[in-house]
Coordinates of C-alpha atoms in Angstrom, one line a residue:
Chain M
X1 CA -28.9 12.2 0.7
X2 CA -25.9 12.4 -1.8
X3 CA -23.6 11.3 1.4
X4 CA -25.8 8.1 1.9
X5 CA -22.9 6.3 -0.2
X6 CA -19.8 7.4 1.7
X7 CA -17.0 4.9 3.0
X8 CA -14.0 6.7 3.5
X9 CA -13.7 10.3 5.2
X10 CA -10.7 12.6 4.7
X11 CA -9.4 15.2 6.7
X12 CA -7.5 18.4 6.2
X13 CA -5.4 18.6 9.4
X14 CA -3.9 21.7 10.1
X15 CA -6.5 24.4 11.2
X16 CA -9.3 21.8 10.5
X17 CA -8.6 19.0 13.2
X18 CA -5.5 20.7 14.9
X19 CA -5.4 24.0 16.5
X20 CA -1.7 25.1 15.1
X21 CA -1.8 28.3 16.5
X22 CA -2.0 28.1 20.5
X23 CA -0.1 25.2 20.0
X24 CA 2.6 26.7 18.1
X25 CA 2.3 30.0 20.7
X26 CA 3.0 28.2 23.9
X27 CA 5.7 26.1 22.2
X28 CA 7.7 29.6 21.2
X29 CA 6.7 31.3 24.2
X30 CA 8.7 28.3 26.0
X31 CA 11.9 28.6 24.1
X32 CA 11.3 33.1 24.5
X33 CA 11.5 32.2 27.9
X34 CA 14.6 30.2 28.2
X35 CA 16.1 32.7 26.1
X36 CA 15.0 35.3 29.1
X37 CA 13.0 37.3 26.6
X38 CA 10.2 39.1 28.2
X39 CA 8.4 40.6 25.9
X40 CA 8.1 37.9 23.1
X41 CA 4.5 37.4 21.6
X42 CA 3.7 33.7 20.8
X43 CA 1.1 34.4 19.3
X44 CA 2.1 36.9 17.0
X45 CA 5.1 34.5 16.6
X46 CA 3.2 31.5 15.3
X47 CA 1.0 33.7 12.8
X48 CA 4.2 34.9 11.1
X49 CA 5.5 31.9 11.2
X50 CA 2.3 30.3 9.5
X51 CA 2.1 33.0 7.4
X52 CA 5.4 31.5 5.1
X53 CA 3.1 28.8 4.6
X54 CA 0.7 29.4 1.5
X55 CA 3.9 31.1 -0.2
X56 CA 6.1 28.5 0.5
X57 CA 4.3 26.3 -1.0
X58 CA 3.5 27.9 -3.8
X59 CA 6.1 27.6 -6.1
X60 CA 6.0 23.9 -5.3
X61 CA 2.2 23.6 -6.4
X62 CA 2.9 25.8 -9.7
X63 CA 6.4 23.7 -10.5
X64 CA 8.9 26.4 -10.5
X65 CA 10.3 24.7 -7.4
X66 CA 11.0 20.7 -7.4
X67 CA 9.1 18.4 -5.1
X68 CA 9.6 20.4 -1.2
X69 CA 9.2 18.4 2.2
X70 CA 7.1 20.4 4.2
X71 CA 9.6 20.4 7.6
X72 CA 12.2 22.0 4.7
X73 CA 9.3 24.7 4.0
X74 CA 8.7 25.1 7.8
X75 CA 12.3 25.1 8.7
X76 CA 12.9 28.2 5.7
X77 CA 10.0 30.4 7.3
X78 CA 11.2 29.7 10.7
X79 CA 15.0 30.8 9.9
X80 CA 13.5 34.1 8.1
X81 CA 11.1 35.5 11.1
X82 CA 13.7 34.0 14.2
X83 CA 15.8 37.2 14.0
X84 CA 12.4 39.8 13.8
X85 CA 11.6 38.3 17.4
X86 CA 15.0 38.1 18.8
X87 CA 15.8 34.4 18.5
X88 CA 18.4 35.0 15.8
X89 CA 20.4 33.4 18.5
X90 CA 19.2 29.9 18.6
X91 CA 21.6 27.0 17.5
X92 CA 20.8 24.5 14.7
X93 CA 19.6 21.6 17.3
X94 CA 16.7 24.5 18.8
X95 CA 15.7 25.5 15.6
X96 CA 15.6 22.0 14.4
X97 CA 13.5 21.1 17.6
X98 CA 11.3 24.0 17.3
X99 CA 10.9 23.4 13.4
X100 CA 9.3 20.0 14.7
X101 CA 6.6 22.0 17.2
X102 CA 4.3 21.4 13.8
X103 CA 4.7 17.4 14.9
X104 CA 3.1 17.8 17.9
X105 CA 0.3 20.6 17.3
X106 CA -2.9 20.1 19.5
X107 CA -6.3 18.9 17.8
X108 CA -9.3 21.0 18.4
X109 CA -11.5 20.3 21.7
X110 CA -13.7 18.5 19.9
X111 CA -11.9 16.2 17.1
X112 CA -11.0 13.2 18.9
X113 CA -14.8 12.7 20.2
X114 CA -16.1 13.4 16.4
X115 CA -13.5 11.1 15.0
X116 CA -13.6 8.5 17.5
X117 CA -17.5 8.3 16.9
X118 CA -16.7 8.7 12.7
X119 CA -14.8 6.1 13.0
X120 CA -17.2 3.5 14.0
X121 CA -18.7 3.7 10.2
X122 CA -16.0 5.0 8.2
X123 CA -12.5 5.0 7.4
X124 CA -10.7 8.1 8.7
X125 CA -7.8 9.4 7.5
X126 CA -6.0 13.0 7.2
X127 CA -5.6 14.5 3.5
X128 CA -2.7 17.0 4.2
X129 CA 0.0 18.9 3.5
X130 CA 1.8 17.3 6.2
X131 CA 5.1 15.0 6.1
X132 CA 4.1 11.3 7.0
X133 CA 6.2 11.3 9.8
X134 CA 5.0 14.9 11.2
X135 CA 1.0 13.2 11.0
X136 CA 1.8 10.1 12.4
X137 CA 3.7 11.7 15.0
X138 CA 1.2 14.6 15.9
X139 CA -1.7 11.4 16.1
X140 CA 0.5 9.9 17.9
X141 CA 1.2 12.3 20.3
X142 CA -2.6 13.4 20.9
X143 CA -4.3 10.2 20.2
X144 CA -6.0 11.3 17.0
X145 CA -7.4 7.7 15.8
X146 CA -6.7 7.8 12.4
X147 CA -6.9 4.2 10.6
X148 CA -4.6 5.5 7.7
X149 CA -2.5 8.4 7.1
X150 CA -2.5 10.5 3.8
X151 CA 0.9 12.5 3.5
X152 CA 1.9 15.0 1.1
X153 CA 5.1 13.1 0.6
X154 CA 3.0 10.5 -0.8
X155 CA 1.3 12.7 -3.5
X156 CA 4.7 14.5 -3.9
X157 CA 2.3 17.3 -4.5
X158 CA 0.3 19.9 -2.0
X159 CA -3.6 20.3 -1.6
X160 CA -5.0 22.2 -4.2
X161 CA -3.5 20.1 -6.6
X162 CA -5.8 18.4 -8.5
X163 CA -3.7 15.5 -7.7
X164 CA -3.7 15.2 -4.1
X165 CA -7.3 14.3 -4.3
X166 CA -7.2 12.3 -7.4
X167 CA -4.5 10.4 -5.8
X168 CA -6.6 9.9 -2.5
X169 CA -9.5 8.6 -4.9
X170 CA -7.2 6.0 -6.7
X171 CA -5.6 4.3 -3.6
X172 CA -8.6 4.0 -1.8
X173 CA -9.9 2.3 -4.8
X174 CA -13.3 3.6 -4.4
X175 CA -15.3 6.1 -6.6
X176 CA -15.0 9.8 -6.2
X177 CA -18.2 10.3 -4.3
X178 CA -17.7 7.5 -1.7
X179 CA -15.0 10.1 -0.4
X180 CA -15.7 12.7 1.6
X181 CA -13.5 15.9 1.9
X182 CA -13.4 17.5 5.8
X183 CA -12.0 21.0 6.2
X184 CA -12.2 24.7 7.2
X185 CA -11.2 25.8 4.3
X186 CA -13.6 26.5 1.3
X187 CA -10.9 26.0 -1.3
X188 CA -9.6 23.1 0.0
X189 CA -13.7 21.6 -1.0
X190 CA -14.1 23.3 -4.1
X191 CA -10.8 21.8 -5.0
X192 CA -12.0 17.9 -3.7
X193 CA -15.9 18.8 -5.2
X194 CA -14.2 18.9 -8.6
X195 CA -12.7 15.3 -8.4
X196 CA -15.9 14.2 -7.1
X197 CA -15.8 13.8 -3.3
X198 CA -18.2 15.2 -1.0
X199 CA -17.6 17.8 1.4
X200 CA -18.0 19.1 4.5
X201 CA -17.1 22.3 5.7
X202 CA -16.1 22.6 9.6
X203 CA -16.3 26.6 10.5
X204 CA -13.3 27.3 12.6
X205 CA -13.2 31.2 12.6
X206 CA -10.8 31.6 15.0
X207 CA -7.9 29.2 13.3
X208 CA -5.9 32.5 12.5
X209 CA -7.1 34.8 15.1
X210 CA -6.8 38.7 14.5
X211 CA -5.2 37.5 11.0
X212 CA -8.4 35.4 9.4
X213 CA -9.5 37.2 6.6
X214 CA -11.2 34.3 4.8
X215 CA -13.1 30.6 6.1
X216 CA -15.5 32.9 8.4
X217 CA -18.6 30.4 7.1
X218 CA -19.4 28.2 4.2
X219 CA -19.1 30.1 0.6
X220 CA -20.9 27.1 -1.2
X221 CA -23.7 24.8 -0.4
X222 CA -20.8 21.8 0.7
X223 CA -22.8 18.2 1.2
X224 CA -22.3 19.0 5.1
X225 CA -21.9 22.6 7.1
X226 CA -21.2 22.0 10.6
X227 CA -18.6 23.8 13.9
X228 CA -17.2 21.0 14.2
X229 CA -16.1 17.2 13.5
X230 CA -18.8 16.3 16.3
X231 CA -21.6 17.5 14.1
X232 CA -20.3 15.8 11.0
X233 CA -21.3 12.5 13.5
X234 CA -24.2 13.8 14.2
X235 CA -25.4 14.1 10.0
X236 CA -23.6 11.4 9.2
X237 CA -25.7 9.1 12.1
X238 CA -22.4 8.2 14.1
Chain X
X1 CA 23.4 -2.8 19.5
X2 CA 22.7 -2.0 16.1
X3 CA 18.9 -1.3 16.5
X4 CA 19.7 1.6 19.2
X5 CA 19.0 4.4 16.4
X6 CA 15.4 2.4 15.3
X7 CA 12.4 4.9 15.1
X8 CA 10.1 3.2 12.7
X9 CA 9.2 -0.7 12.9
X10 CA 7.6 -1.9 9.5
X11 CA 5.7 -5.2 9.7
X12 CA 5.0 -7.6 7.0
X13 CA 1.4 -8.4 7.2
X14 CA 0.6 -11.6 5.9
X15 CA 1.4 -14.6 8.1
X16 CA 4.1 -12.2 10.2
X17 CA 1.1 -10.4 11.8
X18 CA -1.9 -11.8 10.6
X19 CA -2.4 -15.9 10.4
X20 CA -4.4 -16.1 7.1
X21 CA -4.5 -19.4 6.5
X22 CA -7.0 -20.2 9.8
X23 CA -9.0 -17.4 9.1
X24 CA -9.6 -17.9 5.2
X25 CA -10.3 -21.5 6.0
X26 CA -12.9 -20.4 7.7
X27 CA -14.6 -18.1 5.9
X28 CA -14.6 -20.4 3.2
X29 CA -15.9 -23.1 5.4
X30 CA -19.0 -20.8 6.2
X31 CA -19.9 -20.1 2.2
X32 CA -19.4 -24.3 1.5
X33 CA -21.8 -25.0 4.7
X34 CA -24.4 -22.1 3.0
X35 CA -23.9 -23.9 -0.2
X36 CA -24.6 -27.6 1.2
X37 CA -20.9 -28.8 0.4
X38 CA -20.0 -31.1 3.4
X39 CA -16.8 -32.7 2.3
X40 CA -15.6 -29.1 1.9
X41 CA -11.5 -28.6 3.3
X42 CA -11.3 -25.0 4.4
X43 CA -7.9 -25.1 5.6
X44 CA -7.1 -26.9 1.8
X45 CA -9.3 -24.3 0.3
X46 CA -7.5 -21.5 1.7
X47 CA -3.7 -22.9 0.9
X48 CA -4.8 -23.6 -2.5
X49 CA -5.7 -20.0 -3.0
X50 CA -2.4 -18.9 -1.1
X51 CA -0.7 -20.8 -3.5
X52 CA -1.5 -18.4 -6.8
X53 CA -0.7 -15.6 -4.1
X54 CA 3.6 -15.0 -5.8
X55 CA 3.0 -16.5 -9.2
X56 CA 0.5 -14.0 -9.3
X57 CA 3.0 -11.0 -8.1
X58 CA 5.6 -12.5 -10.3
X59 CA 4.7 -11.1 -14.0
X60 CA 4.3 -7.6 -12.3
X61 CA 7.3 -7.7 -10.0
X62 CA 9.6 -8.7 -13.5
X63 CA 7.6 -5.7 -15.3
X64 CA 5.6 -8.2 -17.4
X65 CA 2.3 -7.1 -16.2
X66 CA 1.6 -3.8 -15.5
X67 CA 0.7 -2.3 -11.6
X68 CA -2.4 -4.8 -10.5
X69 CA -3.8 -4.3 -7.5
X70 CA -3.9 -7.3 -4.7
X71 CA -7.6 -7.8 -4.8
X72 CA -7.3 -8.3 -8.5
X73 CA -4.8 -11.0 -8.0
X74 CA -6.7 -12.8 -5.0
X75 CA -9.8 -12.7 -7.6
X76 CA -8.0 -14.1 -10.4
X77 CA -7.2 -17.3 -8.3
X78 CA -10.3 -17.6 -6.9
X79 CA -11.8 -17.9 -9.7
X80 CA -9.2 -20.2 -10.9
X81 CA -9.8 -22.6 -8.3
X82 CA -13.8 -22.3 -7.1
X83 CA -14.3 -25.4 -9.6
X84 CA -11.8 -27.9 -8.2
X85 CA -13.7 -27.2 -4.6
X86 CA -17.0 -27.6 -6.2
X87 CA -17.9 -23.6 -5.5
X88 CA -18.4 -22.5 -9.0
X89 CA -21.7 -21.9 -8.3
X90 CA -20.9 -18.5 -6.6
X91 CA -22.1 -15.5 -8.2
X92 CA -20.4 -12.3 -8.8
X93 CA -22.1 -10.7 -5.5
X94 CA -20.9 -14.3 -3.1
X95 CA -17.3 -14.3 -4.7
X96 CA -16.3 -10.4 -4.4
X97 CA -17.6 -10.8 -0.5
X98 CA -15.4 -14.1 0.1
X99 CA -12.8 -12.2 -1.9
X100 CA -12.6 -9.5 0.7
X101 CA -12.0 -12.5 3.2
X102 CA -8.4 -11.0 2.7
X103 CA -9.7 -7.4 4.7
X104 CA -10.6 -9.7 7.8
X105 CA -8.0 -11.9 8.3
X106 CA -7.0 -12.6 12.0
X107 CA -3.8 -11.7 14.1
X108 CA -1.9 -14.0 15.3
X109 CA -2.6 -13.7 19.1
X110 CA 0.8 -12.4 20.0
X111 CA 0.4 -9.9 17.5
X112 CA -1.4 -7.4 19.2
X113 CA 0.1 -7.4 22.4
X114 CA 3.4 -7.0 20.8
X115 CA 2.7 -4.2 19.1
X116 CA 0.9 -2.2 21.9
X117 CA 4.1 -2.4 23.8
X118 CA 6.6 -1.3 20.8
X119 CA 3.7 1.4 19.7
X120 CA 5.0 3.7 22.7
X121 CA 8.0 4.3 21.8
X122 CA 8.0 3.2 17.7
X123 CA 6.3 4.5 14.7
X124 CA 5.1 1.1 13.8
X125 CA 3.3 0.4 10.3
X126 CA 2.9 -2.6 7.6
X127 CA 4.9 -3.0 5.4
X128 CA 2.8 -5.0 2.9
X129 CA 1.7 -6.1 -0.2
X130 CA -1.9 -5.7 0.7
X131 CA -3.7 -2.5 -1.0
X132 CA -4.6 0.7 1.4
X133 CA -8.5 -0.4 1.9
X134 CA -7.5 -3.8 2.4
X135 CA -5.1 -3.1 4.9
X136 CA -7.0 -0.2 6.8
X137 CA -9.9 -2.4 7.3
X138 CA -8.1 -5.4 8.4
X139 CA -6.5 -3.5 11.1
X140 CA -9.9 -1.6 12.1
X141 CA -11.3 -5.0 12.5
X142 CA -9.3 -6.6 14.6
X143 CA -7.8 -4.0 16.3
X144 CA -4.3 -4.1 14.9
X145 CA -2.8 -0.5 16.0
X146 CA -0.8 0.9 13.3
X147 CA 0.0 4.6 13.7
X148 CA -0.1 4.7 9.5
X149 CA -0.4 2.2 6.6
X150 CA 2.4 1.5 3.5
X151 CA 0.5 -0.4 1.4
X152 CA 1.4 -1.6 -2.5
X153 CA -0.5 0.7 -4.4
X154 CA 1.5 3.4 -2.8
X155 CA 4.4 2.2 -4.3
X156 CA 3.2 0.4 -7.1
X157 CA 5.0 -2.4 -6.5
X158 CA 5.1 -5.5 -4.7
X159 CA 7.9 -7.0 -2.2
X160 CA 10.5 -8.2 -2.7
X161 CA 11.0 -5.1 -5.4
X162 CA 13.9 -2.6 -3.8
X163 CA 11.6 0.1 -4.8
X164 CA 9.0 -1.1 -1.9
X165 CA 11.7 -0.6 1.1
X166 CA 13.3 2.6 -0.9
X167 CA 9.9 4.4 -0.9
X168 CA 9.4 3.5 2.6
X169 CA 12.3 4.9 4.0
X170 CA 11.9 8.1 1.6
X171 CA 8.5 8.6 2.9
X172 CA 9.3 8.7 6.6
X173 CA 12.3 11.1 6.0
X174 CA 14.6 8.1 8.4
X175 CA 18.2 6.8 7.8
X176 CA 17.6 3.4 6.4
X177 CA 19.1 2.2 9.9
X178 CA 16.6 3.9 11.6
X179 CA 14.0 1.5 10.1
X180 CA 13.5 -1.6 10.8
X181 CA 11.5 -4.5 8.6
X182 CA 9.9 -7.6 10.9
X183 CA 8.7 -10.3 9.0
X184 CA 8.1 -14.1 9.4
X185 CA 9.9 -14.8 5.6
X186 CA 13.9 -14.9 5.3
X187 CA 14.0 -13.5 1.6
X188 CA 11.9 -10.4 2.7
X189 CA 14.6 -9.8 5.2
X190 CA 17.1 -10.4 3.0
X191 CA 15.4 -7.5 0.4
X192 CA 15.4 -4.9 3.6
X193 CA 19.0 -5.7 4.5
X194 CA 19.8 -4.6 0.9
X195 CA 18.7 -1.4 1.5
X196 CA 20.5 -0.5 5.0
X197 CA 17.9 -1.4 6.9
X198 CA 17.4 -3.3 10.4
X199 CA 15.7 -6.8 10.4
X200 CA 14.0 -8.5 12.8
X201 CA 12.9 -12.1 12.4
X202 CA 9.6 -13.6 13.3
X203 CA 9.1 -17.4 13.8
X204 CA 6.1 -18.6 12.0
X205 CA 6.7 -22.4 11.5
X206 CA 3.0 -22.9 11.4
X207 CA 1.8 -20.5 9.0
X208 CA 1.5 -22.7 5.4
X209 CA 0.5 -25.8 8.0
X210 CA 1.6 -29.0 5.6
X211 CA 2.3 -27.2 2.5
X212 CA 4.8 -24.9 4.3
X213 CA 8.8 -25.5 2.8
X214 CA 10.5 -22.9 4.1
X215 CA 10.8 -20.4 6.9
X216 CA 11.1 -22.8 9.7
X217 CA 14.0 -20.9 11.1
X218 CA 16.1 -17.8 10.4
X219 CA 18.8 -18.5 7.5
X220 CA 20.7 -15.3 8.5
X221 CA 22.0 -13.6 11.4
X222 CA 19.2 -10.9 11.5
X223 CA 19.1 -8.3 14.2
X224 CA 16.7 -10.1 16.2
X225 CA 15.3 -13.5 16.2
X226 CA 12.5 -14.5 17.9
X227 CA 9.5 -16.4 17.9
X228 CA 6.9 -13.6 18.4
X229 CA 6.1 -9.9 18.1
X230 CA 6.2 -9.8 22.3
X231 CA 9.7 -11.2 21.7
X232 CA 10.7 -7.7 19.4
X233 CA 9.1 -5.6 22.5
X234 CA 11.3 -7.4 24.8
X235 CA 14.7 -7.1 22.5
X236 CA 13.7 -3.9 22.1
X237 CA 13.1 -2.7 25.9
X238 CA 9.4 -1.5 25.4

């Protein structure tokens, strides 16, 4: 099996191991509260929010825009959608605090138990978009047991760069295919399948809610196609 | 007290945390026995191979030698000094495994302990010229409970080059005083103190055994002085 040779395995984090969306929901709804708005849909609220994501980014990945932190791209989206759900009102310390919500996202039900058995045989590690303070704070926070992080501060570039992964490769100092690329996100493993790395594709059809429009199931034959980081243990004889 | 604003703790590895010397002696040990040798000096062995550890650094900290990677280095002496033990019999197979002695090297028994306590309420990392894999698996071995890793390779550059502590602070997004460097070795001290950062000093009289010439005490007034990593968790209230 072409994943007999793997060593290391690398994670995307948010959507893939973290649920950003409830966790970013209950964190708004909190502050909607204190605000005494009644009304105020957290939910909505962190899909807008998440929806400045992509596009942030973008202009970073195609270099029209200089090297970005992601807390700066967070921090623009969040100051743009505050006044559509009547939080225009909150002061620089509460949007800074809220800004940092994305630190301390919740992983999905079943990542710590897949990781914690992954771990065992493999080095874990996310490959993410994330600042390297954010990741170590949200695995921190939760417990996720990664022996190394991967930030995108390190890379000063965001996943799908080709460099990201190339990057990854390089410090691990291993060859392409003794890395393997986790995520619920097609692109993000046709991007890391063309640097070498196996894949495996974790179906999380619910990550956006009524918004998903893509990542519904597996558009390619990736090494492994599981529901979750449990069942990459279970193929990977964790 | 100046380390009230601390958020990060950054360790060096080698002798601060870890206590090479015992533990290369006695992998080393192990290999002579397989190989019949039994006059062999493991602890000798081991500071003899220590010994090519900075002049091999040197030519690529003054830009004489481009980026090379730890293990390279540790190889090169190795094989430098495998005859004057009587181990030049090892094949390519016997010296890349004792070469990777380096990944399993032992903490000093405070070590742990120490950072357990400062781990709930610090980011705490290394800070170290060891590469990512070496590092990562180190720490998975023996437990060592780093929420990340700074290793060389991200940096491309070894201690005491400014760049190192530079990138390190730039990577976790902190006011240099917000970081703070513990190491067992004055002059690394000295190099984080250049760049606005905390110190903490960490008494390891033992670590060289006879060949050791310096480092018996703190030559500055660092932040903290003490004789263990239980003695930073104290300073520091954790």
């Amino acid at each position: 099996m072409s994943v007999h040779n793997v060593k290391a395995i690398v994670f995307d984090t948010f959507g893939t191991i973290s649920d950003w969306r409830s966790s970013i929901a209950r964190e708004a709804q909190i502050v909607a509260k204190s605000k005494g708005l009644n009304d105020f849909d957290g939910d909505a609220f962190a899909r807008a929010w998440r929806a400045g994501y992509r596009p942030g980014m973008a202009p970073v990945i195609s270099g029209e825009r200089e090297w970005t932190p992601i807390d700066t791209i967070h921090r623009e989206r969040l100051d743009e959608i505050l006044p559509q759900f009547g939080l225009d009102m909150l002061d620089e310390a509460e949007r800074d605090r809220l800004n940092r919500a994305w630190h301390r996202i919740n992983p999905w039900p079943d990542s710590i138990p897949g990781l914690l058995r992954l771990k065992k045989k493999f080095l874990i590690a996310p490959l993410s978009n994330g600042s390297l303070t954010l990741l170590a704070s949200m695995a921190k926070r939760a417990g996720i047991p990664w022996d190394f992080v991967f930030s995108s501060d390190m890379h000063k570039a965001y996943k799908r760069d080709p460099r990201v992964y190339q990057n990854a490769i390089a410090l691990l100092g291993m060859a392409p295919g003794e890395v393997m690329m986790g995520a619920a996100h097609n692109d993000d493993l046709e991007a890391a399948r063309a640097e070498g790395m196996r894949t495996a594709y974790i179906n999380r059809p619910t990550e956006y809610g009524p918004d998903q429009v893509k990542d519904f199931e597996a558009t390619s034959d990736w090494d492994i196609i599981v529901d979750d980081v449990e069942g990459i243990a279970d193929v990977m004889g964790c």
